[in-house]
Amino acid sequence: MTEQGVRWTADQVLALAPDAASRTAGSKLGTAGPWSEAGSGEGTVWGLCKGSGSRPYQTVVDLAGPAYTCSCPSRKFPCKHALGLLLLWAGGDGAVPVSAEPPDWAEQWLAGRRKRAEGEPGPGKGGSAAGPADPEAARRRAERRAERVTAGATELEQRLADLLRGGLAAAEQAGYGAWDETAARMVDAQAPGLAARVRELGAIPGSGAGWPARLLEECALLHLLDQGWLRRAALPDALAATVRSRLGLPAPADGPPVRDRWLVLAQYDTADTKLTTRRIWLYGAESGGTRLLLSYGAAGRAPELSLPVGLALDAELSGHPGAGRARAALGERFAPPAPAGFRPPGVSTAEAAARYGDALRDDPWLESVPVTLEQVIPVPDGETWQLADAGTDTALPLTRAARSRPGLWRLVALSGGTPVTVFGECGHHGFTPLTAWTPGTNEAVPLC
């Protein structure tokens, strides 16, 4: 075997961690002490890590995925041992030497991955997608679900009318219970998107100054979504697809596969009591488009898909339906992630705000859009922060979530008062920085 020619940086490795605890634990294992029989070759890294038991943990990383396996009991992907092994390899000090071939325990897992890859053709490879065994039965199931969603949307319209008839002030006295019950009924109606928005409504009353106005705004958006579903036959196809998506109705990626060198812009997780959602933003070198990959894990379990921020992936993506939607599905991958040597073109803060406004015409429920800001400086604004254009008098406020993350201070330190390029999400709450680039280079620095 020959050594994979490109080593990742420590930042790129740690950006794969599913949470802060994994980053800390993985960093502690990034030294040669606990490792033995470590080796690498042709995009694979392996090693034995000493644990608390008598037998060391067997850890293997396929850099082309990247994908991981470890004999430890952790339910996180990657686990701390995979992170530690990657950090040891990224150090490039000979602790992970090039080997002629992997040991049997590593080769067995790699052979299984190769076999599965050969037997599962991706989009654009000529393989037929697995369809329903009985199309007529699938059609009937879809009709029954549509009927349930219609009944749920009709009931929710009545709930909103009762709220406005009784006055918004009564919402604070009613408490969260009524909203939670309504959300449960939307779940029964198989409209998880409506249920999620109803729960958000229930958290607004009494949430601080100006809550009645915020509640009215969210009620209006929810009413608009209800009406979009109830009158979907009159909508343009793309907008109707957006309504279905916002309601939580599944739709497969049906766009033609686009092969490109996709720069991994950012990766971060959000979690609730039932699900962990991983968002991965990609930018195409040739297509110039920004796309979103979503991956899910059950409660307490990190999603398996994980890509190193700052590297580029030679792969195909297929888009999901919807007006102005950026979501895509990852298809065939042709090479391991490698240094990109490029970054997205940036815009001003004013152009970013205008871009979000334009996107709302196609999707009124859109929380934010992906955007790269160029030549901006993080500056304090009283008790908050903003990103100010270096050459103009315009700025974007940072969201509350961004101000509470350690990544803010990393961005401030990276800038040092000089302009930087920052990728993030721009919406009605402000701007959330996710990645920045070292001034004068294409080295990405994750901020989340």
PDB file of N, CA and C in Angstrom, residues 236-293:
ATOM      1  N   PRO A 236     -47.629  26.863  -7.580  1.00  0.00           N
ATOM      2  CA  PRO A 236     -46.619  26.350  -8.512  1.00  0.00           C
ATOM      3  C   PRO A 236     -45.960  25.104  -7.922  1.00  0.00           C
ATOM      4  N   ASP A 237     -45.483  24.227  -8.784  1.00  0.00           N
ATOM      5  CA  ASP A 237     -44.938  22.946  -8.328  1.00  0.00           C
ATOM      6  C   ASP A 237     -43.822  23.118  -7.307  1.00  0.00           C
ATOM      7  N   ALA A 238     -42.915  24.059  -7.560  1.00  0.00           N
ATOM      8  CA  ALA A 238     -41.776  24.235  -6.653  1.00  0.00           C
ATOM      9  C   ALA A 238     -42.236  24.714  -5.275  1.00  0.00           C
ATOM     10  N   LEU A 239     -43.184  25.650  -5.244  1.00  0.00           N
ATOM     11  CA  LEU A 239     -43.677  26.147  -3.964  1.00  0.00           C
ATOM     12  C   LEU A 239     -44.489  25.071  -3.243  1.00  0.00           C
ATOM     13  N   ALA A 240     -45.256  24.283  -3.984  1.00  0.00           N
ATOM     14  CA  ALA A 240     -46.000  23.183  -3.366  1.00  0.00           C
ATOM     15  C   ALA A 240     -45.042  22.174  -2.739  1.00  0.00           C
ATOM     16  N   ALA A 241     -43.905  21.924  -3.405  1.00  0.00           N
ATOM     17  CA  ALA A 241     -42.896  21.018  -2.848  1.00  0.00           C
ATOM     18  C   ALA A 241     -42.295  21.591  -1.576  1.00  0.00           C
ATOM     19  N   THR A 242     -42.113  22.918  -1.546  1.00  0.00           N
ATOM     20  CA  THR A 242     -41.599  23.567  -0.345  1.00  0.00           C
ATOM     21  C   THR A 242     -42.580  23.422   0.808  1.00  0.00           C
ATOM     22  N   VAL A 243     -43.871  23.599   0.536  1.00  0.00           N
ATOM     23  CA  VAL A 243     -44.895  23.437   1.577  1.00  0.00           C
ATOM     24  C   VAL A 243     -44.861  22.019   2.132  1.00  0.00           C
ATOM     25  N   ARG A 244     -44.791  21.037   1.256  1.00  0.00           N
ATOM     26  CA  ARG A 244     -44.731  19.638   1.719  1.00  0.00           C
ATOM     27  C   ARG A 244     -43.504  19.404   2.592  1.00  0.00           C
ATOM     28  N   SER A 245     -42.397  19.983   2.178  1.00  0.00           N
ATOM     29  CA  SER A 245     -41.174  19.815   2.960  1.00  0.00           C
ATOM     30  C   SER A 245     -41.296  20.463   4.327  1.00  0.00           C
ATOM     31  N   ARG A 246     -41.875  21.653   4.390  1.00  0.00           N
ATOM     32  CA  ARG A 246     -42.037  22.356   5.666  1.00  0.00           C
ATOM     33  C   ARG A 246     -43.007  21.625   6.602  1.00  0.00           C
ATOM     34  N   LEU A 247     -43.936  20.885   6.018  1.00  0.00           N
ATOM     35  CA  LEU A 247     -44.852  20.096   6.831  1.00  0.00           C
ATOM     36  C   LEU A 247     -44.198  18.820   7.356  1.00  0.00           C
ATOM     37  N   GLY A 248     -43.045  18.477   6.790  1.00  0.00           N
ATOM     38  CA  GLY A 248     -42.352  17.274   7.220  1.00  0.00           C
ATOM     39  C   GLY A 248     -42.682  16.052   6.404  1.00  0.00           C
ATOM     40  N   LEU A 249     -43.247  16.234   5.212  1.00  0.00           N
ATOM     41  CA  LEU A 249     -43.556  15.110   4.339  1.00  0.00           C
ATOM     42  C   LEU A 249     -42.314  14.746   3.538  1.00  0.00           C
ATOM     43  N   PRO A 250     -41.910  13.484   3.543  1.00  0.00           N
ATOM     44  CA  PRO A 250     -40.654  13.101   2.880  1.00  0.00           C
ATOM     45  C   PRO A 250     -40.750  13.224   1.373  1.00  0.00           C
ATOM     46  N   ALA A 251     -39.615  13.612   0.776  1.00  0.00           N
ATOM     47  CA  ALA A 251     -39.510  13.669  -0.682  1.00  0.00           C
ATOM     48  C   ALA A 251     -38.089  13.271  -1.057  1.00  0.00           C
ATOM     49  N   PRO A 252     -37.929  12.292  -1.923  1.00  0.00           N
ATOM     50  CA  PRO A 252     -36.581  11.851  -2.287  1.00  0.00           C
ATOM     51  C   PRO A 252     -35.866  12.888  -3.144  1.00  0.00           C
ATOM     52  N   ALA A 253     -34.539  12.813  -3.141  1.00  0.00           N
ATOM     53  CA  ALA A 253     -33.751  13.672  -4.024  1.00  0.00           C
ATOM     54  C   ALA A 253     -33.997  13.233  -5.460  1.00  0.00           C
ATOM     55  N   ASP A 254     -34.549  14.134  -6.275  1.00  0.00           N
ATOM     56  CA  ASP A 254     -34.900  13.769  -7.641  1.00  0.00           C
ATOM     57  C   ASP A 254     -34.166  14.592  -8.686  1.00  0.00           C
ATOM     58  N   GLY A 255     -33.263  15.472  -8.258  1.00  0.00           N
ATOM     59  CA  GLY A 255     -32.521  16.274  -9.209  1.00  0.00           C
ATOM     60  C   GLY A 255     -31.417  15.468  -9.880  1.00  0.00           C
ATOM     61  N   PRO A 256     -30.967  15.899 -11.049  1.00  0.00           N
ATOM     62  CA  PRO A 256     -29.874  15.190 -11.724  1.00  0.00           C
ATOM     63  C   PRO A 256     -28.588  15.292 -10.894  1.00  0.00           C
ATOM     64  N   PRO A 257     -27.797  14.220 -10.828  1.00  0.00           N
ATOM     65  CA  PRO A 257     -26.558  14.284 -10.052  1.00  0.00           C
ATOM     66  C   PRO A 257     -25.573  15.281 -10.656  1.00  0.00           C
ATOM     67  N   VAL A 258     -24.971  16.078  -9.783  1.00  0.00           N
ATOM     68  CA  VAL A 258     -23.988  17.075 -10.210  1.00  0.00           C
ATOM     69  C   VAL A 258     -22.647  16.702  -9.594  1.00  0.00           C
ATOM     70  N   ARG A 259     -21.684  16.369 -10.451  1.00  0.00           N
ATOM     71  CA  ARG A 259     -20.345  16.062  -9.958  1.00  0.00           C
ATOM     72  C   ARG A 259     -19.528  17.347  -9.886  1.00  0.00           C
ATOM     73  N   ASP A 260     -18.838  17.506  -8.766  1.00  0.00           N
ATOM     74  CA  ASP A 260     -18.051  18.714  -8.550  1.00  0.00           C
ATOM     75  C   ASP A 260     -17.033  18.427  -7.460  1.00  0.00           C
ATOM     76  N   ARG A 261     -16.134  19.358  -7.259  1.00  0.00           N
ATOM     77  CA  ARG A 261     -15.268  19.342  -6.079  1.00  0.00           C
ATOM     78  C   ARG A 261     -15.977  20.195  -5.026  1.00  0.00           C
ATOM     79  N   TRP A 262     -16.535  19.517  -4.020  1.00  0.00           N
ATOM     80  CA  TRP A 262     -17.388  20.173  -3.039  1.00  0.00           C
ATOM     81  C   TRP A 262     -16.571  20.497  -1.794  1.00  0.00           C
ATOM     82  N   LEU A 263     -16.380  21.776  -1.550  1.00  0.00           N
ATOM     83  CA  LEU A 263     -15.671  22.231  -0.358  1.00  0.00           C
ATOM     84  C   LEU A 263     -16.587  22.111   0.851  1.00  0.00           C
ATOM     85  N   VAL A 264     -16.115  21.431   1.896  1.00  0.00           N
ATOM     86  CA  VAL A 264     -16.890  21.299   3.124  1.00  0.00           C
ATOM     87  C   VAL A 264     -16.772  22.604   3.903  1.00  0.00           C
ATOM     88  N   LEU A 265     -17.840  23.383   3.910  1.00  0.00           N
ATOM     89  CA  LEU A 265     -17.814  24.709   4.524  1.00  0.00           C
ATOM     90  C   LEU A 265     -18.017  24.655   6.034  1.00  0.00           C
ATOM     91  N   ALA A 266     -18.911  23.812   6.496  1.00  0.00           N
ATOM     92  CA  ALA A 266     -19.235  23.789   7.929  1.00  0.00           C
ATOM     93  C   ALA A 266     -19.985  22.514   8.254  1.00  0.00           C
ATOM     94  N   GLN A 267     -19.920  22.138   9.514  1.00  0.00           N
ATOM     95  CA  GLN A 267     -20.674  20.990  10.018  1.00  0.00           C
ATOM     96  C   GLN A 267     -21.031  21.247  11.477  1.00  0.00           C
ATOM     97  N   TYR A 268     -22.315  21.077  11.812  1.00  0.00           N
ATOM     98  CA  TYR A 268     -22.708  21.243  13.201  1.00  0.00           C
ATOM     99  C   TYR A 268     -23.981  20.449  13.477  1.00  0.00           C
ATOM    100  N   ASP A 269     -24.217  20.154  14.761  1.00  0.00           N
ATOM    101  CA  ASP A 269     -25.356  19.343  15.184  1.00  0.00           C
ATOM    102  C   ASP A 269     -26.350  20.173  15.990  1.00  0.00           C
ATOM    103  N   THR A 270     -27.621  19.828  15.865  1.00  0.00           N
ATOM    104  CA  THR A 270     -28.660  20.318  16.765  1.00  0.00           C
ATOM    105  C   THR A 270     -29.407  19.094  17.273  1.00  0.00           C
ATOM    106  N   ALA A 271     -29.906  19.159  18.488  1.00  0.00           N
ATOM    107  CA  ALA A 271     -30.520  17.968  19.084  1.00  0.00           C
ATOM    108  C   ALA A 271     -31.750  18.344  19.885  1.00  0.00           C
ATOM    109  N   ASP A 272     -32.713  17.414  19.918  1.00  0.00           N
ATOM    110  CA  ASP A 272     -33.840  17.504  20.832  1.00  0.00           C
ATOM    111  C   ASP A 272     -33.939  16.170  21.558  1.00  0.00           C
ATOM    112  N   THR A 273     -35.046  15.924  22.202  1.00  0.00           N
ATOM    113  CA  THR A 273     -35.158  14.714  23.026  1.00  0.00           C
ATOM    114  C   THR A 273     -35.236  13.439  22.192  1.00  0.00           C
ATOM    115  N   LYS A 274     -35.541  13.557  20.906  1.00  0.00           N
ATOM    116  CA  LYS A 274     -35.736  12.365  20.091  1.00  0.00           C
ATOM    117  C   LYS A 274     -34.731  12.208  18.961  1.00  0.00           C
ATOM    118  N   LEU A 275     -34.086  13.300  18.555  1.00  0.00           N
ATOM    119  CA  LEU A 275     -33.310  13.236  17.320  1.00  0.00           C
ATOM    120  C   LEU A 275     -32.132  14.201  17.359  1.00  0.00           C
ATOM    121  N   THR A 276     -31.020  13.759  16.788  1.00  0.00           N
ATOM    122  CA  THR A 276     -29.870  14.635  16.546  1.00  0.00           C
ATOM    123  C   THR A 276     -29.767  14.868  15.046  1.00  0.00           C
ATOM    124  N   THR A 277     -29.741  16.124  14.644  1.00  0.00           N
ATOM    125  CA  THR A 277     -29.659  16.486  13.231  1.00  0.00           C
ATOM    126  C   THR A 277     -28.305  17.113  12.946  1.00  0.00           C
ATOM    127  N   ARG A 278     -27.615  16.573  11.969  1.00  0.00           N
ATOM    128  CA  ARG A 278     -26.308  17.129  11.565  1.00  0.00           C
ATOM    129  C   ARG A 278     -26.485  17.864  10.240  1.00  0.00           C
ATOM    130  N   ARG A 279     -26.005  19.103  10.193  1.00  0.00           N
ATOM    131  CA  ARG A 279     -26.053  19.918   8.978  1.00  0.00           C
ATOM    132  C   ARG A 279     -24.632  20.108   8.453  1.00  0.00           C
ATOM    133  N   ILE A 280     -24.451  19.792   7.177  1.00  0.00           N
ATOM    134  CA  ILE A 280     -23.145  19.931   6.528  1.00  0.00           C
ATOM    135  C   ILE A 280     -23.329  20.796   5.287  1.00  0.00           C
ATOM    136  N   TRP A 281     -22.647  21.932   5.250  1.00  0.00           N
ATOM    137  CA  TRP A 281     -22.727  22.843   4.114  1.00  0.00           C
ATOM    138  C   TRP A 281     -21.564  22.578   3.166  1.00  0.00           C
ATOM    139  N   LEU A 282     -21.860  22.525   1.857  1.00  0.00           N
ATOM    140  CA  LEU A 282     -20.863  22.281   0.817  1.00  0.00           C
ATOM    141  C   LEU A 282     -20.946  23.369  -0.248  1.00  0.00           C
ATOM    142  N   TYR A 283     -19.783  23.681  -0.841  1.00  0.00           N
ATOM    143  CA  TYR A 283     -19.746  24.666  -1.929  1.00  0.00           C
ATOM    144  C   TYR A 283     -19.041  24.042  -3.123  1.00  0.00           C
ATOM    145  N   GLY A 284     -19.668  24.126  -4.314  1.00  0.00           N
ATOM    146  CA  GLY A 284     -19.106  23.531  -5.519  1.00  0.00           C
ATOM    147  C   GLY A 284     -18.142  24.454  -6.234  1.00  0.00           C
ATOM    148  N   ALA A 285     -16.951  23.946  -6.518  1.00  0.00           N
ATOM    149  CA  ALA A 285     -15.927  24.766  -7.172  1.00  0.00           C
ATOM    150  C   ALA A 285     -16.352  25.178  -8.581  1.00  0.00           C
ATOM    151  N   GLU A 286     -16.979  24.267  -9.331  1.00  0.00           N
ATOM    152  CA  GLU A 286     -17.376  24.559 -10.703  1.00  0.00           C
ATOM    153  C   GLU A 286     -18.812  25.071 -10.782  1.00  0.00           C
ATOM    154  N   SER A 287     -19.715  24.445 -10.048  1.00  0.00           N
ATOM    155  CA  SER A 287     -21.130  24.836 -10.109  1.00  0.00           C
ATOM    156  C   SER A 287     -21.403  26.147  -9.397  1.00  0.00           C
ATOM    157  N   GLY A 288     -20.571  26.482  -8.406  1.00  0.00           N
ATOM    158  CA  GLY A 288     -20.763  27.713  -7.656  1.00  0.00           C
ATOM    159  C   GLY A 288     -21.944  27.684  -6.710  1.00  0.00           C
ATOM    160  N   GLY A 289     -22.568  26.531  -6.513  1.00  0.00           N
ATOM    161  CA  GLY A 289     -23.729  26.438  -5.638  1.00  0.00           C
ATOM    162  C   GLY A 289     -23.349  26.005  -4.237  1.00  0.00           C
ATOM    163  N   THR A 290     -24.173  26.409  -3.269  1.00  0.00           N
ATOM    164  CA  THR A 290     -24.013  25.979  -1.876  1.00  0.00           C
ATOM    165  C   THR A 290     -25.132  25.014  -1.553  1.00  0.00           C
ATOM    166  N   ARG A 291     -24.771  23.828  -1.049  1.00  0.00           N
ATOM    167  CA  ARG A 291     -25.743  22.777  -0.814  1.00  0.00           C
ATOM    168  C   ARG A 291     -25.665  22.286   0.621  1.00  0.00           C
ATOM    169  N   LEU A 292     -26.789  21.742   1.093  1.00  0.00           N
ATOM    170  CA  LEU A 292     -26.898  21.286   2.473  1.00  0.00           C
ATOM    171  C   LEU A 292     -27.163  19.791   2.526  1.00  0.00           C
ATOM    172  N   LEU A 293     -26.326  19.070   3.278  1.00  0.00           N
ATOM    173  CA  LEU A 293     -26.564  17.664   3.560  1.00  0.00           C
ATOM    174  C   LEU A 293     -27.120  17.547   4.969  1.00  0.00           C
TER     175      LEU A 293
END
